[in-house]
Short mmCIF file of C-alpha atoms and ligand atoms in Angstrom, two decimals:
data_model
loop_
_atom_site.label_atom_id
_atom_site.label_comp_id
_atom_site.label_asym_id
_atom_site.label_seq_id
_atom_site.Cartn_x
_atom_site.Cartn_y
_atom_site.Cartn_z
CA MET A 1 4.04 22.61 25.96
CA LYS A 2 3.79 19.53 23.76
CA LYS A 3 3.17 20.23 20.10
CA HIS A 4 0.34 18.27 18.60
CA ALA A 5 -0.27 18.40 14.81
CA LEU A 6 -2.87 17.14 12.36
CA VAL A 7 -1.46 16.37 8.89
CA LEU A 8 -3.60 16.43 5.75
CA PHE A 9 -2.50 13.07 4.39
CA SER A 10 -3.82 11.97 1.00
CA GLY A 11 -1.34 9.19 0.23
CA GLY A 12 0.56 11.22 -2.38
CA GLN A 13 4.21 12.29 -2.53
CA ASP A 14 3.72 15.75 -1.03
CA SER A 15 1.53 14.77 1.88
CA THR A 16 3.77 11.79 2.74
CA THR A 17 6.77 14.13 2.84
CA CYS A 18 4.76 16.52 5.04
CA LEU A 19 3.84 13.66 7.36
CA ALA A 20 7.52 12.68 7.79
CA TRP A 21 8.36 16.37 8.32
CA ALA A 22 5.72 16.66 11.06
CA LEU A 23 6.84 13.41 12.71
CA HIS A 24 10.37 14.77 12.80
CA ARG A 25 9.27 18.05 14.35
CA TYR A 26 6.23 17.58 16.62
CA ASP A 27 5.51 15.49 19.72
CA ARG A 28 2.29 13.92 18.55
CA VAL A 29 0.92 13.64 15.03
CA GLU A 30 -2.50 12.59 13.78
CA THR A 31 -3.51 12.22 10.13
CA ILE A 32 -6.62 13.11 8.17
CA GLY A 33 -7.69 11.95 4.72
CA PHE A 34 -10.70 12.73 2.56
CA SER A 35 -12.87 10.64 0.34
CA TYR A 36 -14.52 13.13 -2.03
CA GLY A 37 -15.67 11.01 -4.92
CA GLN A 38 -12.25 10.94 -6.58
CA ARG A 39 -12.15 9.28 -10.01
CA HIS A 40 -9.90 6.62 -8.57
CA GLN A 41 -9.12 5.27 -5.12
CA ALA A 42 -5.36 4.72 -5.65
CA GLU A 43 -4.28 7.45 -3.23
CA LEU A 44 -6.69 6.46 -0.48
CA GLU A 45 -5.72 2.82 -0.85
CA ALA A 46 -2.04 3.72 -0.48
CA ARG A 47 -2.56 5.50 2.89
CA PRO A 48 -2.60 2.55 5.37
CA GLY A 49 0.50 0.94 3.83
CA ILE A 50 2.45 4.21 4.01
CA ILE A 51 1.49 4.77 7.64
CA ARG A 52 2.51 1.18 8.49
CA GLN A 53 5.91 1.59 6.83
CA LEU A 54 6.59 4.96 8.46
CA ARG A 55 5.90 3.31 11.81
CA GLN A 56 8.41 0.56 11.03
CA MET A 57 11.02 2.95 9.66
CA VAL A 58 11.64 5.10 12.74
CA PRO A 59 10.71 3.93 16.28
CA ALA A 60 10.17 7.53 17.46
CA TRP A 61 7.73 8.12 14.58
CA ASN A 62 5.83 5.02 15.62
CA ARG A 63 5.46 6.42 19.14
CA LYS A 64 4.34 9.83 17.90
CA LEU A 65 1.76 8.66 15.35
CA GLY A 66 -1.77 8.82 16.65
CA GLU A 67 -5.20 8.42 15.18
CA ASP A 68 -5.93 8.48 11.44
CA HIS A 69 -9.20 10.23 10.55
CA LEU A 70 -10.92 9.45 7.26
CA CYS A 71 -13.66 11.92 6.36
CA ASP A 72 -16.37 11.52 3.79
CA LEU A 73 -16.60 14.68 1.68
CA SER A 74 -18.44 13.09 -1.24
CA LEU A 75 -20.61 16.21 -1.35
CA LEU A 76 -17.70 17.84 -3.19
CA SER A 77 -18.14 15.63 -6.28
CA GLN A 78 -21.88 16.34 -6.30
CA LEU A 79 -21.24 20.07 -6.27
CA SER A 80 -18.54 20.29 -8.92
CA GLU A 81 -17.74 18.83 -12.31
CA THR A 82 -13.99 18.38 -12.78
CA ALA A 83 -11.54 15.90 -14.30
CA MET A 84 -10.69 14.76 -10.75
CA THR A 85 -14.22 13.70 -9.93
CA LYS A 86 -15.69 12.82 -13.34
CA ASP A 87 -14.34 10.64 -16.12
CA ILE A 88 -13.60 13.52 -18.51
CA GLU A 89 -10.45 14.42 -20.37
CA ILE A 90 -7.86 16.64 -18.68
CA GLN A 91 -7.75 19.99 -20.48
CA MET A 92 -7.35 23.71 -19.93
CA MET A 93 -10.44 25.75 -19.12
CA GLU A 94 -11.29 29.21 -20.42
CA ASN A 95 -10.03 30.84 -17.22
CA GLY A 96 -6.54 29.37 -17.80
CA LEU A 97 -6.86 26.70 -15.09
CA PRO A 98 -6.71 22.97 -15.82
CA ASN A 99 -10.02 21.16 -15.27
CA THR A 100 -8.29 19.05 -12.61
CA PHE A 101 -8.88 22.04 -10.33
CA VAL A 102 -11.64 21.21 -7.85
CA PRO A 103 -12.99 24.61 -6.70
CA GLY A 104 -12.90 24.99 -2.95
CA ARG A 105 -11.31 21.58 -2.34
CA ASN A 106 -8.34 22.72 -0.26
CA LEU A 107 -10.53 25.23 1.55
CA MET A 108 -12.99 22.48 2.41
CA PHE A 109 -10.19 20.09 3.43
CA LEU A 110 -8.59 22.64 5.73
CA THR A 111 -11.93 23.71 7.22
CA THR A 112 -12.84 20.07 7.89
CA ALA A 113 -9.40 19.44 9.39
CA ALA A 114 -9.85 22.51 11.61
CA ILE A 115 -13.12 21.10 12.94
CA VAL A 116 -11.43 17.77 13.76
CA ALA A 117 -8.46 19.64 15.28
CA TYR A 118 -10.89 21.58 17.49
CA ARG A 119 -12.36 18.34 18.81
CA ARG A 120 -8.91 16.81 19.35
CA SER A 121 -7.41 19.98 20.96
CA ILE A 122 -4.83 20.24 18.17
CA ASN A 123 -3.58 23.67 17.15
CA ILE A 124 -1.28 22.88 14.23
CA LEU A 125 -2.51 21.82 10.78
CA VAL A 126 0.09 20.67 8.26
CA GLY A 127 -0.73 20.71 4.54
CA GLY A 128 1.29 20.03 1.39
CA MET A 129 0.04 23.08 -0.52
CA CYS A 130 2.73 24.51 -2.74
CA GLU A 131 2.86 27.72 -4.73
CA THR A 132 5.97 26.83 -6.76
CA ASP A 133 4.77 23.84 -8.83
CA PHE A 134 1.08 24.27 -8.32
CA SER A 135 -0.51 24.15 -11.80
CA GLY A 136 -1.97 27.59 -10.97
CA TYR A 137 -4.46 26.27 -8.40
CA PRO A 138 -5.51 29.42 -6.53
CA ASP A 139 -6.27 27.56 -3.29
CA CYS A 140 -2.62 26.45 -3.07
CA ARG A 141 -1.49 30.06 -2.78
CA ASP A 142 0.16 31.18 0.42
CA ASP A 143 -2.23 34.14 0.64
CA ALA A 144 -5.29 31.87 0.36
CA ILE A 145 -3.98 29.62 3.16
CA LYS A 146 -3.10 32.56 5.41
CA ALA A 147 -6.50 34.19 4.79
CA LEU A 148 -8.23 30.92 5.66
CA GLN A 149 -6.19 30.63 8.85
CA VAL A 150 -7.42 34.06 9.90
CA ALA A 151 -11.04 33.21 8.96
CA LEU A 152 -10.96 29.89 10.87
CA ASN A 153 -9.41 31.40 13.98
CA THR A 154 -11.81 34.32 13.92
CA GLY A 155 -14.81 32.07 13.35
CA MET A 156 -13.89 29.39 15.90
CA ASP A 157 -12.05 31.49 18.49
CA THR A 158 -8.93 29.33 18.18
CA ARG A 159 -5.19 29.87 17.68
CA LEU A 160 -4.80 27.37 14.88
CA ASN A 161 -1.59 27.54 12.86
CA ILE A 162 -1.66 26.22 9.28
CA VAL A 163 1.87 25.13 8.38
CA THR A 164 2.83 24.44 4.74
CA PRO A 165 6.41 23.11 4.62
CA LEU A 166 6.40 22.71 0.82
CA MET A 167 4.97 26.13 -0.04
CA TRP A 168 8.18 27.47 -1.64
CA LYS A 169 9.75 24.19 -2.76
CA ASN A 170 9.73 22.74 -6.24
CA LYS A 171 9.34 18.98 -6.78
CA GLN A 172 13.10 18.39 -6.82
CA GLN A 173 13.42 20.10 -3.43
CA THR A 174 10.53 18.01 -2.09
CA TRP A 175 12.47 14.83 -2.97
CA GLU A 176 15.54 16.35 -1.31
CA LEU A 177 13.54 17.10 1.83
CA ALA A 178 12.37 13.47 1.97
CA GLU A 179 15.96 12.28 1.72
CA GLU A 180 17.01 14.70 4.47
CA LEU A 181 14.23 13.44 6.77
CA GLY A 182 14.42 9.71 6.20
CA GLY A 183 17.33 8.93 3.85
CA ASN A 184 17.01 6.41 1.04
CA ALA A 185 14.42 4.42 2.99
CA LEU A 186 11.94 7.30 2.89
CA VAL A 187 12.71 8.11 -0.76
CA ASP A 188 12.12 4.44 -1.65
CA LEU A 189 8.89 4.38 0.32
CA ILE A 190 7.66 7.48 -1.53
CA VAL A 191 8.66 6.02 -4.92
CA ASN A 192 7.07 2.64 -4.29
CA GLN A 193 4.05 3.40 -2.13
CA THR A 194 2.68 6.89 -2.79
CA HIS A 195 0.32 7.78 -5.58
CA THR A 196 0.23 11.03 -7.58
CA CYS A 197 -1.09 10.11 -11.06
CA TYR A 198 -4.35 11.84 -11.99
CA THR A 199 -5.54 8.87 -14.04
CA GLY A 200 -5.16 6.43 -11.13
CA ASP A 201 -2.55 4.30 -12.92
CA HIS A 202 -1.09 2.12 -10.19
CA ILE A 203 0.14 -0.60 -12.58
CA HIS A 204 3.19 0.96 -14.24
CA LEU A 205 6.10 1.35 -11.84
CA ASN A 206 8.66 3.89 -13.10
CA SER A 207 11.95 4.96 -11.49
CA TRP A 208 9.99 7.84 -9.88
CA GLY A 209 6.97 5.75 -8.87
CA TYR A 210 3.65 4.48 -10.17
CA GLY A 211 1.82 6.39 -12.86
CA CYS A 212 0.88 6.85 -16.50
CA GLY A 213 3.87 9.16 -17.08
CA LYS A 214 1.76 11.43 -19.25
CA CYS A 215 -0.65 13.37 -17.05
CA PRO A 216 0.51 16.72 -15.57
CA ALA A 217 0.92 15.21 -12.06
CA CYS A 218 3.14 12.37 -13.37
CA GLN A 219 5.23 14.76 -15.46
CA LEU A 220 5.84 17.07 -12.53
CA ARG A 221 6.81 14.16 -10.28
CA LYS A 222 9.03 12.61 -12.98
CA ARG A 223 10.87 15.86 -13.76
CA GLY A 224 11.45 16.55 -10.07
CA PHE A 225 12.76 13.07 -9.42
CA GLU A 226 15.10 13.16 -12.42
CA ALA A 227 16.52 16.53 -11.33
CA PHE A 228 16.95 15.17 -7.78
CA GLN A 229 18.79 12.07 -9.06
CA LYS A 230 20.97 14.13 -11.40
CA LYS A 231 22.08 16.43 -8.60
CA LYS A 232 22.80 13.43 -6.37
CA THR A 233 24.97 11.80 -9.05
CA LEU A 234 26.90 15.06 -9.55
CA TYR A 235 27.54 15.29 -5.79
CA GLN A 236 28.70 11.69 -5.63
CA LYS A 237 31.07 12.24 -8.56
CA ALA A 238 32.48 15.41 -6.97
CA GLU A 239 32.96 13.64 -3.65
CA LYS A 240 34.70 10.74 -5.36
CA SER A 241 37.10 12.97 -7.27
CA ALA A 242 37.82 14.98 -4.10
CA GLY A 243 38.56 11.67 -2.35
CA ASN A 244 40.90 10.62 -5.16
CA ALA A 245 42.73 13.95 -5.04
CA SER A 246 43.46 13.80 -1.29
ZN1 LIG B 1 -0.35 10.04 -14.59
#
């Protein structure tokens, strides 16, 4: 049976890595993105360019890539007041969560994706949720995702499988996975095309990509990239000295 997946694709580092991962693994892959009244449009604007480049990068990926669905979930920004949807300063809340947390966002994304998957006869959802470097967002937890999978399947009489390839990876390992899947070309694409910065800074290009370099999302991405580069340099040095010795 052919495996058909729907990838939650925002235009950021994690979801681009997940998209490449799905293209490597499944027979047919569709993408879904959400416009939810984000403070900035940088991620959404990055999506078409990333898809175009992934198509050019690997001919098999081009053949597998199907429809891209863009859903309007602007209701989310009407319901909640967070630093992701309103122009307010990023800070910690009394409950210990940063105010970049949009309550219910991932649950709403996955539920919406499940509805589209139902229509498209797709039974695999791929999401970039991650419990390792997750700023404490409760809806990134493995248990939350698994519970939602059960709720969706029970409520829709489906056998939907929510797959989260990054769940137990830190940011360094996510860069490593990208390199494994698509070599330097994919790493370069992620550096130059994807957007992660909370403040929407798509002007400053750093070694690890566009961003302000100060917000929590930039810092996480920067630290991960630097650790990834450091490990790569150490490997190259070790290989070189082994080559010299033989
Ligand atoms: Zn930033």
